[in-house]
Amino acid sequence: MTRRNTKQAGDRSAAPAAGILAGIRVLDLTRNIAGPYCAMILGDLGADVIKVERPGSGDDCREWRPPSWHGYSTTFVNFNRNKRSLAADLDSADGQEIVRRLARRADVVVESFRTGSLAKRGLDYAQVRADNPRVIYCSITGFGSTGPLRNRPGYDPIVQAYSGIMSTTGEPGRAPARTGPSIVDNGAGMWCALAVLASLYARERTGEGSRIETSLLETGVAWMGYHLLGYLGTGRVPGPVGSKAVMIAPYEGFKTREGYLQLAAGNDQIFRRLCDVLEVRELQSDARFRTNADRVANRDALHELLEARFVARTAREWEDILLEHDVPCSCVRTLDQVAADPQVEALDMLPAVPYPPIPDLRLVNQAFQINGQRASRLEPPPELGQHTDEVLAECGYTAEEIAGLRREHVVG
């Protein structure tokens, strides 16, 4: 069920090229979002990804619904394309041996077990590396592998709270808010994919594998970088900022006659053009607003003056007018509008993928292109254990041995 991909932007007829990671084997021992996202990125780039799941239930994410699409969790569908699924019981000696065989053949192992869990199963970095010195072994934990919280479980909203993200998200005076997307999970997966690619490059020069570690906490703290430096530099603890950027003004949302408009006047020239369009040229020479630092210091007064103008038209009308004058802005769009957006379509960000269980399936494409190509292939997510026999045969198991493993409920 492979979909032909775009060779260059707008060219829907070009055939897909082999991914840059073709020939790389990835063993995916992760669940939920962060680890599966890392492995999916590698699969999008052409790697052969084998996802190991619990027999009977699989990745917890399979049951994260609603929303569902023809009975399938949309969260699972989003993070698990371009993979093969092997169902094996890692609590059994035979299941552990299966994974050891896979790890011996793997270029990359990605795991998201609690610290110490895989060591008990003979599958931690030291034991895997002893059999495969070239392996790139990547671990994702909630709070890191060292320190007093190394055994604490972590999920995206927990770490958004712990890392301070929620303290700056939402509107002043309202309850702390989690970001809509799982930015901590997604970010941890991206860091791991980046580190894996760097390690594969290093291995070409050294012949040695690598040990990669990251956590949801490290990701959350990294996302708070300029907020943390602002606190360290000034001693002031930032609070909720809503749609604002604390260091630039006007750089925020405005209420219009209909809908909200997000504005980004990132320099003095843009501010002057904005004043021209809104016919408030006197603000350009107002001592409160001459420089960005002045405008940040007097943000509330400036916001009130500008919003008094914005309520005269709709957000869509202002978007058209401001863009004609090179003032960056956007209406706040809803996802039904994004799904039907012509620019999103032009970028092939929501391609249709043949998949009989979900006849109208569309997937969110990769957010980057290499030589005009996004994902090297787009195969729908696997059914639980769909490739168990196939993968075991590749590892040297005979048909009789596979049947025996099934009888003992080691694989499913």
GROMACS .gro file of C-alpha atoms in nm:
model
  412
    1MET     CA    1   0.000   0.000   0.000
    2THR     CA    2   0.268   0.245  -0.103
    3ARG     CA    3   0.166   0.582  -0.233
    4ARG     CA    4   0.368   0.746  -0.506
    5ASN     CA    5   0.512   1.068  -0.369
    6THR     CA    6   0.595   1.409  -0.510
    7LYS     CA    7   0.937   1.448  -0.664
    8GLN     CA    8   0.913   1.825  -0.657
    9ALA     CA    9   0.659   2.073  -0.530
   10GLY     CA   10   0.348   2.062  -0.743
   11ASP     CA   11   0.467   1.765  -0.954
   12ARG     CA   12   0.223   1.486  -0.869
   13SER     CA   13   0.339   1.261  -1.153
   14ALA     CA   14   0.699   1.204  -1.045
   15ALA     CA   15   0.792   0.862  -0.904
   16PRO     CA   16   0.929   0.834  -0.549
   17ALA     CA   17   1.303   0.802  -0.500
   18ALA     CA   18   1.454   0.560  -0.250
   19GLY     CA   19   1.476   0.716   0.095
   20ILE     CA   20   1.812   0.836   0.218
   21LEU     CA   21   1.793   0.577   0.498
   22ALA     CA   22   1.716   0.284   0.268
   23GLY     CA   23   1.895  -0.022   0.407
   24ILE     CA   24   1.893   0.105   0.766
   25ARG     CA   25   1.711  -0.122   1.013
   26VAL     CA   26   1.534   0.037   1.308
   27LEU     CA   27   1.402  -0.160   1.606
   28ASP     CA   28   1.117   0.038   1.765
   29LEU     CA   29   1.060  -0.060   2.130
   30THR     CA   30   0.849   0.246   2.208
   31ARG     CA   31   0.487   0.335   2.266
   32ASN     CA   32   0.259   0.638   2.301
   33ILE     CA   33   0.395   0.936   2.099
   34ALA     CA   34   0.757   1.049   2.148
   35GLY     CA   35   0.936   0.726   2.052
   36PRO     CA   36   0.691   0.626   1.778
   37TYR     CA   37   0.730   0.973   1.625
   38CYS     CA   38   1.109   0.934   1.616
   39ALA     CA   39   1.081   0.592   1.451
   40MET     CA   40   0.820   0.721   1.206
   41ILE     CA   41   1.050   1.002   1.093
   42LEU     CA   42   1.323   0.745   1.026
   43GLY     CA   43   1.071   0.532   0.838
   44ASP     CA   44   0.963   0.832   0.632
   45LEU     CA   45   1.328   0.869   0.532
   46GLY     CA   46   1.338   0.512   0.406
   47ALA     CA   47   1.447   0.303   0.705
   48ASP     CA   48   1.294  -0.041   0.766
   49VAL     CA   49   1.119   0.007   1.103
   50ILE     CA   50   1.006  -0.294   1.306
   51LYS     CA   51   0.767  -0.199   1.585
   52VAL     CA   52   0.753  -0.448   1.873
   53GLU     CA   53   0.419  -0.453   2.055
   54ARG     CA   54   0.250  -0.648   2.331
   55PRO     CA   55   0.044  -0.942   2.199
   56GLY     CA   56  -0.327  -0.884   2.234
   57SER     CA   57  -0.324  -0.513   2.317
   58GLY     CA   58  -0.029  -0.354   2.139
   59ASP     CA   59   0.081   0.005   2.182
   60ASP     CA   60  -0.134   0.186   2.442
   61CYS     CA   61  -0.191   0.451   2.178
   62ARG     CA   62  -0.407   0.210   1.976
   63GLU     CA   63  -0.680   0.266   2.238
   64TRP     CA   64  -0.646   0.644   2.263
   65ARG     CA   65  -0.988   0.731   2.122
   66PRO     CA   66  -1.208   0.910   2.041
   67PRO     CA   67  -1.139   1.055   1.798
   68SER     CA   68  -1.128   0.750   1.577
   69TRP     CA   69  -1.149   0.696   1.203
   70HIS     CA   70  -1.346   0.386   1.106
   71GLY     CA   71  -1.263   0.247   1.450
   72TYR     CA   72  -0.889   0.328   1.441
   73SER     CA   73  -0.731   0.570   1.687
   74THR     CA   74  -0.633   0.878   1.486
   75THR     CA   75  -0.344   0.934   1.729
   76PHE     CA   76  -0.202   0.589   1.657
   77VAL     CA   77  -0.256   0.633   1.283
   78ASN     CA   78  -0.073   0.966   1.289
   79PHE     CA   79   0.245   0.837   1.455
   80ASN     CA   80   0.290   0.486   1.318
   81ARG     CA   81   0.303   0.484   0.939
   82ASN     CA   82   0.589   0.319   0.749
   83LYS     CA   83   0.641   0.044   1.009
   84ARG     CA   84   0.607  -0.331   1.038
   85SER     CA   85   0.446  -0.470   1.353
   86LEU     CA   86   0.577  -0.770   1.547
   87ALA     CA   87   0.376  -0.880   1.851
   88ALA     CA   88   0.606  -1.040   2.112
   89ASP     CA   89   0.591  -1.085   2.489
   90LEU     CA   90   0.899  -0.916   2.635
   91ASP     CA   91   0.827  -1.064   2.977
   92SER     CA   92   0.900  -1.415   2.846
   93ALA     CA   93   1.248  -1.557   2.785
   94ASP     CA   94   1.158  -1.651   2.428
   95GLY     CA   95   1.020  -1.303   2.358
   96GLN     CA   96   1.338  -1.146   2.491
   97GLU     CA   97   1.543  -1.373   2.266
   98ILE     CA   98   1.342  -1.259   1.964
   99VAL     CA   99   1.422  -0.896   2.042
  100ARG     CA  100   1.789  -0.980   2.101
  101ARG     CA  101   1.807  -1.136   1.755
  102LEU     CA  102   1.645  -0.825   1.607
  103ALA     CA  103   1.884  -0.598   1.799
  104ARG     CA  104   2.187  -0.787   1.665
  105ARG     CA  105   2.074  -0.702   1.311
  106ALA     CA  106   1.960  -0.347   1.385
  107ASP     CA  107   2.139  -0.025   1.299
  108VAL     CA  108   1.920   0.169   1.542
  109VAL     CA  109   1.728   0.073   1.857
  110VAL     CA  110   1.477   0.322   1.998
  111GLU     CA  111   1.323   0.248   2.338
  112SER     CA  112   1.103   0.432   2.587
  113PHE     CA  113   1.090   0.194   2.884
  114ARG     CA  114   1.133   0.315   3.240
  115THR     CA  115   1.494   0.339   3.350
  116GLY     CA  116   1.620  -0.010   3.436
  117SER     CA  117   1.326  -0.201   3.285
  118LEU     CA  118   1.516  -0.331   2.983
  119ALA     CA  119   1.823  -0.420   3.189
  120LYS     CA  120   1.608  -0.677   3.370
  121ARG     CA  121   1.520  -0.826   3.033
  122GLY     CA  122   1.878  -0.834   2.904
  123LEU     CA  123   1.802  -0.562   2.648
  124ASP     CA  124   1.966  -0.247   2.784
  125TYR     CA  125   2.239  -0.059   2.598
  126ALA     CA  126   2.534  -0.246   2.752
  127GLN     CA  127   2.390  -0.585   2.667
  128VAL     CA  128   2.277  -0.492   2.318
  129ARG     CA  129   2.609  -0.323   2.237
  130ALA     CA  130   2.801  -0.631   2.350
  131ASP     CA  131   2.639  -0.819   2.062
  132ASN     CA  132   2.632  -0.526   1.818
  133PRO     CA  133   2.906  -0.264   1.870
  134ARG     CA  134   2.779  -0.060   1.572
  135VAL     CA  135   2.431  -0.015   1.718
  136ILE     CA  136   2.290   0.333   1.775
  137TYR     CA  137   2.082   0.296   2.090
  138CYS     CA  138   1.837   0.573   2.170
  139SER     CA  139   1.648   0.598   2.501
  140ILE     CA  140   1.358   0.831   2.578
  141THR     CA  141   1.245   0.868   2.939
  142GLY     CA  142   1.012   1.099   3.125
  143PHE     CA  143   1.258   1.279   3.351
  144GLY     CA  144   1.601   1.149   3.245
  145SER     CA  145   1.814   0.849   3.339
  146THR     CA  146   1.994   1.021   3.630
  147GLY     CA  147   1.888   1.242   3.918
  148PRO     CA  148   1.625   1.207   4.191
  149LEU     CA  149   1.333   1.181   3.945
  150ARG     CA  150   1.487   0.924   3.710
  151ASN     CA  151   1.214   0.669   3.791
  152ARG     CA  152   0.923   0.911   3.768
  153PRO     CA  153   0.686   0.839   3.478
  154GLY     CA  154   0.627   1.121   3.235
  155TYR     CA  155   0.356   1.214   2.989
  156ASP     CA  156   0.333   1.524   2.774
  157PRO     CA  157   0.090   1.725   2.993
  158ILE     CA  158   0.276   1.627   3.311
  159VAL     CA  159   0.601   1.762   3.172
  160GLN     CA  160   0.435   2.069   3.022
  161ALA     CA  161   0.332   2.148   3.380
  162TYR     CA  162   0.667   2.053   3.537
  163SER     CA  163   0.884   2.241   3.284
  164GLY     CA  164   0.691   2.568   3.318
  165ILE     CA  165   0.535   2.560   2.972
  166MET     CA  166   0.184   2.573   3.117
  167SER     CA  167   0.274   2.872   3.335
  168THR     CA  168   0.323   3.085   3.022
  169THR     CA  169   0.039   2.938   2.815
  170GLY     CA  170  -0.313   3.075   2.822
  171GLU     CA  171  -0.448   3.417   2.913
  172PRO     CA  172  -0.353   3.622   3.222
  173GLY     CA  173  -0.593   3.561   3.508
  174ARG     CA  174  -0.712   3.230   3.369
  175ALA     CA  175  -0.619   2.872   3.459
  176PRO     CA  176  -0.286   2.738   3.320
  177ALA     CA  177  -0.331   2.583   2.977
  178ARG     CA  178  -0.166   2.298   2.792
  179THR     CA  179  -0.070   2.360   2.430
  180GLY     CA  180  -0.303   2.192   2.181
  181PRO     CA  181  -0.038   1.977   2.008
  182SER     CA  182   0.179   1.745   2.219
  183ILE     CA  183   0.486   1.963   2.175
  184VAL     CA  184   0.692   1.785   2.442
  185ASP     CA  185   0.628   1.440   2.295
  186ASN     CA  186   0.679   1.561   1.940
  187GLY     CA  187   0.990   1.754   2.037
  188ALA     CA  188   1.151   1.458   2.212
  189GLY     CA  189   1.087   1.245   1.904
  190MET     CA  190   1.244   1.508   1.680
  191TRP     CA  191   1.554   1.541   1.901
  192CYS     CA  192   1.600   1.165   1.889
  193ALA     CA  193   1.562   1.148   1.512
  194LEU     CA  194   1.815   1.432   1.477
  195ALA     CA  195   2.059   1.257   1.710
  196VAL     CA  196   2.015   0.926   1.525
  197LEU     CA  197   2.096   1.091   1.192
  198ALA     CA  198   2.405   1.257   1.341
  199SER     CA  199   2.513   0.924   1.492
  200LEU     CA  200   2.468   0.741   1.162
  201TYR     CA  201   2.691   1.002   0.999
  202ALA     CA  202   2.951   0.966   1.275
  203ARG     CA  203   2.945   0.587   1.242
  204GLU     CA  204   3.048   0.619   0.877
  205ARG     CA  205   3.372   0.780   0.998
  206THR     CA  206   3.439   0.586   1.318
  207GLY     CA  207   3.270   0.249   1.266
  208GLU     CA  208   3.130   0.281   1.619
  209GLY     CA  209   2.774   0.307   1.739
  210SER     CA  210   2.638   0.565   1.982
  211ARG     CA  211   2.437   0.594   2.302
  212ILE     CA  212   2.162   0.857   2.274
  213GLU     CA  213   1.954   0.975   2.568
  214THR     CA  214   1.683   1.238   2.596
  215SER     CA  215   1.374   1.290   2.805
  216LEU     CA  216   1.047   1.475   2.801
  217LEU     CA  217   1.180   1.705   3.076
  218GLU     CA  218   1.490   1.801   2.879
  219THR     CA  219   1.267   1.877   2.582
  220GLY     CA  220   1.029   2.090   2.788
  221VAL     CA  221   1.315   2.288   2.944
  222ALA     CA  222   1.471   2.339   2.599
  223TRP     CA  223   1.143   2.477   2.461
  224MET     CA  224   1.142   2.733   2.745
  225GLY     CA  225   1.485   2.866   2.646
  226TYR     CA  226   1.428   3.237   2.594
  227HIS     CA  227   1.173   3.253   2.876
  228LEU     CA  228   1.429   3.097   3.112
  229LEU     CA  229   1.704   3.332   2.997
  230GLY     CA  230   1.467   3.624   3.043
  231TYR     CA  231   1.413   3.517   3.403
  232LEU     CA  232   1.785   3.454   3.467
  233GLY     CA  233   1.872   3.793   3.320
  234THR     CA  234   1.607   4.001   3.493
  235GLY     CA  235   1.480   3.803   3.791
  236ARG     CA  236   1.123   3.850   3.668
  237VAL     CA  237   0.910   3.535   3.646
  238PRO     CA  238   0.701   3.540   3.325
  239GLY     CA  239   0.332   3.462   3.343
  240PRO     CA  240   0.075   3.364   3.082
  241VAL     CA  241   0.129   3.553   2.758
  242GLY     CA  242  -0.174   3.449   2.552
  243SER     CA  243  -0.102   3.522   2.187
  244LYS     CA  244   0.180   3.766   2.264
  245ALA     CA  245   0.556   3.741   2.223
  246VAL     CA  246   0.697   3.903   2.536
  247MET     CA  247   0.988   4.074   2.360
  248ILE     CA  248   0.810   4.224   2.055
  249ALA     CA  249   0.509   4.454   2.012
  250PRO     CA  250   0.269   4.458   1.844
  251TYR     CA  251   0.310   4.081   1.807
  252GLU     CA  252  -0.022   3.937   1.922
  253GLY     CA  253  -0.386   3.871   1.841
  254PHE     CA  254  -0.651   4.137   1.792
  255LYS     CA  255  -1.028   4.114   1.804
  256THR     CA  256  -1.194   4.228   1.482
  257ARG     CA  257  -1.554   4.275   1.376
  258GLU     CA  258  -1.560   3.902   1.307
  259GLY     CA  259  -1.285   3.667   1.423
  260TYR     CA  260  -0.934   3.721   1.553
  261LEU     CA  261  -0.629   3.841   1.362
  262GLN     CA  262  -0.275   3.748   1.464
  263LEU     CA  263  -0.027   4.023   1.387
  264ALA     CA  264   0.354   4.009   1.381
  265ALA     CA  265   0.518   4.352   1.352
  266GLY     CA  266   0.870   4.223   1.400
  267ASN     CA  267   1.056   4.548   1.330
  268ASP     CA  268   1.012   4.925   1.312
  269GLN     CA  269   0.953   4.923   0.936
  270ILE     CA  270   0.660   4.682   0.966
  271PHE     CA  271   0.515   4.892   1.249
  272ARG     CA  272   0.528   5.202   1.033
  273ARG     CA  273   0.353   5.023   0.746
  274LEU     CA  274   0.089   4.899   0.991
  275CYS     CA  275   0.027   5.254   1.113
  276ASP     CA  276  -0.008   5.372   0.754
  277VAL     CA  277  -0.268   5.107   0.673
  278LEU     CA  278  -0.467   5.173   0.992
  279GLU     CA  279  -0.439   5.550   0.938
  280VAL     CA  280  -0.282   5.608   1.277
  281ARG     CA  281   0.042   5.763   1.154
  282GLU     CA  282   0.066   5.975   1.467
  283LEU     CA  283   0.166   5.661   1.658
  284GLN     CA  284   0.493   5.648   1.464
  285SER     CA  285   0.616   5.962   1.636
  286ASP     CA  286   0.454   5.896   1.972
  287ALA     CA  287   0.734   5.869   2.230
  288ARG     CA  288   0.564   5.561   2.378
  289PHE     CA  289   0.593   5.366   2.054
  290ARG     CA  290   0.903   5.487   1.864
  291THR     CA  291   1.114   5.174   1.920
  292ASN     CA  292   1.029   4.812   1.986
  293ALA     CA  293   1.147   4.850   2.348
  294ASP     CA  294   0.910   5.148   2.386
  295ARG     CA  295   0.623   4.951   2.239
  296VAL     CA  296   0.686   4.650   2.464
  297ALA     CA  297   0.691   4.878   2.769
  298ASN     CA  298   0.358   5.032   2.661
  299ARG     CA  299   0.201   4.725   2.504
  300ASP     CA  300  -0.141   4.755   2.670
  301ALA     CA  301  -0.192   5.115   2.558
  302LEU     CA  302  -0.080   5.029   2.203
  303HIS     CA  303  -0.304   4.724   2.189
  304GLU     CA  304  -0.608   4.929   2.288
  305LEU     CA  305  -0.537   5.193   2.021
  306LEU     CA  306  -0.485   4.937   1.745
  307GLU     CA  307  -0.780   4.719   1.837
  308ALA     CA  308  -1.008   5.023   1.818
  309ARG     CA  309  -0.920   5.028   1.447
  310PHE     CA  310  -0.933   4.654   1.389
  311VAL     CA  311  -1.296   4.622   1.504
  312ALA     CA  312  -1.403   4.819   1.195
  313ARG     CA  313  -1.350   4.519   0.962
  314THR     CA  314  -1.346   4.140   0.971
  315ALA     CA  315  -1.028   3.942   1.028
  316ARG     CA  316  -1.037   3.815   0.669
  317GLU     CA  317  -1.072   4.169   0.531
  318TRP     CA  318  -0.781   4.293   0.742
  319GLU     CA  319  -0.568   3.996   0.639
  320ASP     CA  320  -0.612   4.081   0.271
  321ILE     CA  321  -0.544   4.452   0.325
  322LEU     CA  322  -0.239   4.409   0.549
  323LEU     CA  323  -0.076   4.146   0.331
  324GLU     CA  324  -0.105   4.381   0.034
  325HIS     CA  325   0.111   4.623   0.235
  326ASP     CA  326   0.361   4.357   0.346
  327VAL     CA  327   0.244   4.342   0.709
  328PRO     CA  328   0.269   3.980   0.836
  329CYS     CA  329  -0.061   3.857   0.977
  330SER     CA  330  -0.312   3.573   0.967
  331CYS     CA  331  -0.669   3.503   1.059
  332VAL     CA  332  -0.696   3.244   1.334
  333ARG     CA  333  -0.806   2.946   1.131
  334THR     CA  334  -0.988   2.634   1.245
  335LEU     CA  335  -0.878   2.287   1.136
  336ASP     CA  336  -1.163   2.245   0.887
  337GLN     CA  337  -1.027   2.554   0.714
  338VAL     CA  338  -0.669   2.425   0.734
  339ALA     CA  339  -0.768   2.088   0.582
  340ALA     CA  340  -0.926   2.268   0.284
  341ASP     CA  341  -0.657   2.536   0.251
  342PRO     CA  342  -0.514   2.572  -0.102
  343GLN     CA  343  -0.160   2.638   0.023
  344VAL     CA  344  -0.169   2.324   0.237
  345GLU     CA  345  -0.287   2.138  -0.073
  346ALA     CA  346  -0.014   2.291  -0.290
  347LEU     CA  347   0.247   2.166  -0.043
  348ASP     CA  348   0.092   1.814  -0.050
  349MET     CA  349   0.067   1.816   0.328
  350LEU     CA  350  -0.245   1.596   0.347
  351PRO     CA  351  -0.202   1.327   0.081
  352ALA     CA  352  -0.452   1.048   0.032
  353VAL     CA  353  -0.316   0.702   0.118
  354PRO     CA  354  -0.476   0.378  -0.007
  355TYR     CA  355  -0.591   0.172   0.293
  356PRO     CA  356  -0.906  -0.044   0.270
  357PRO     CA  357  -0.997  -0.023   0.643
  358ILE     CA  358  -1.003   0.359   0.611
  359PRO     CA  359  -1.103   0.422   0.248
  360ASP     CA  360  -1.073   0.802   0.277
  361LEU     CA  361  -0.744   0.800   0.471
  362ARG     CA  362  -0.522   1.107   0.448
  363LEU     CA  363  -0.200   1.144   0.642
  364VAL     CA  364  -0.008   1.451   0.752
  365ASN     CA  365   0.306   1.457   0.539
  366GLN     CA  366   0.657   1.530   0.664
  367ALA     CA  367   0.726   1.899   0.730
  368PHE     CA  368   1.046   1.908   0.522
  369GLN     CA  369   1.155   1.819   0.170
  370ILE     CA  370   1.485   1.673   0.054
  371ASN     CA  371   1.545   1.722  -0.317
  372GLY     CA  372   1.176   1.800  -0.358
  373GLN     CA  373   1.060   1.486  -0.174
  374ARG     CA  374   0.889   1.461   0.161
  375ALA     CA  375   0.833   1.111   0.299
  376SER     CA  376   1.002   0.860   0.067
  377ARG     CA  377   0.691   0.646   0.105
  378LEU     CA  378   0.358   0.663   0.287
  379GLU     CA  379   0.239   0.323   0.403
  380PRO     CA  380  -0.054   0.305   0.646
  381PRO     CA  381   0.008   0.196   1.005
  382PRO     CA  382   0.027  -0.179   1.061
  383GLU     CA  383  -0.233  -0.397   1.222
  384LEU     CA  384  -0.114  -0.542   1.554
  385GLY     CA  385   0.131  -0.826   1.478
  386GLN     CA  386   0.067  -0.797   1.103
  387HIS     CA  387   0.428  -0.879   1.016
  388THR     CA  388   0.516  -1.118   1.300
  389ASP     CA  389   0.577  -1.426   1.083
  390GLU     CA  390   0.759  -1.227   0.817
  391VAL     CA  391   0.999  -1.066   1.066
  392LEU     CA  392   1.062  -1.389   1.256
  393ALA     CA  393   1.146  -1.570   0.933
  394GLU     CA  394   1.397  -1.296   0.850
  395CYS     CA  395   1.557  -1.362   1.190
  396GLY     CA  396   1.602  -1.730   1.108
  397TYR     CA  397   1.301  -1.884   1.279
  398THR     CA  398   1.149  -2.181   1.098
  399ALA     CA  399   0.776  -2.220   1.036
  400GLU     CA  400   0.765  -2.489   1.305
  401GLU     CA  401   0.940  -2.264   1.558
  402ILE     CA  402   0.702  -1.977   1.481
  403ALA     CA  403   0.403  -2.204   1.528
  404GLY     CA  404   0.546  -2.314   1.861
  405LEU     CA  405   0.593  -1.953   1.973
  406ARG     CA  406   0.228  -1.888   1.888
  407ARG     CA  407   0.111  -2.192   2.086
  408GLU     CA  408   0.302  -2.061   2.387
  409HIS     CA  409   0.153  -1.711   2.336
  410VAL     CA  410   0.502  -1.563   2.302
  411VAL     CA  411   0.401  -1.394   1.975
  412GLY     CA  412   0.066  -1.287   1.837
   0.00000   0.00000   0.00000
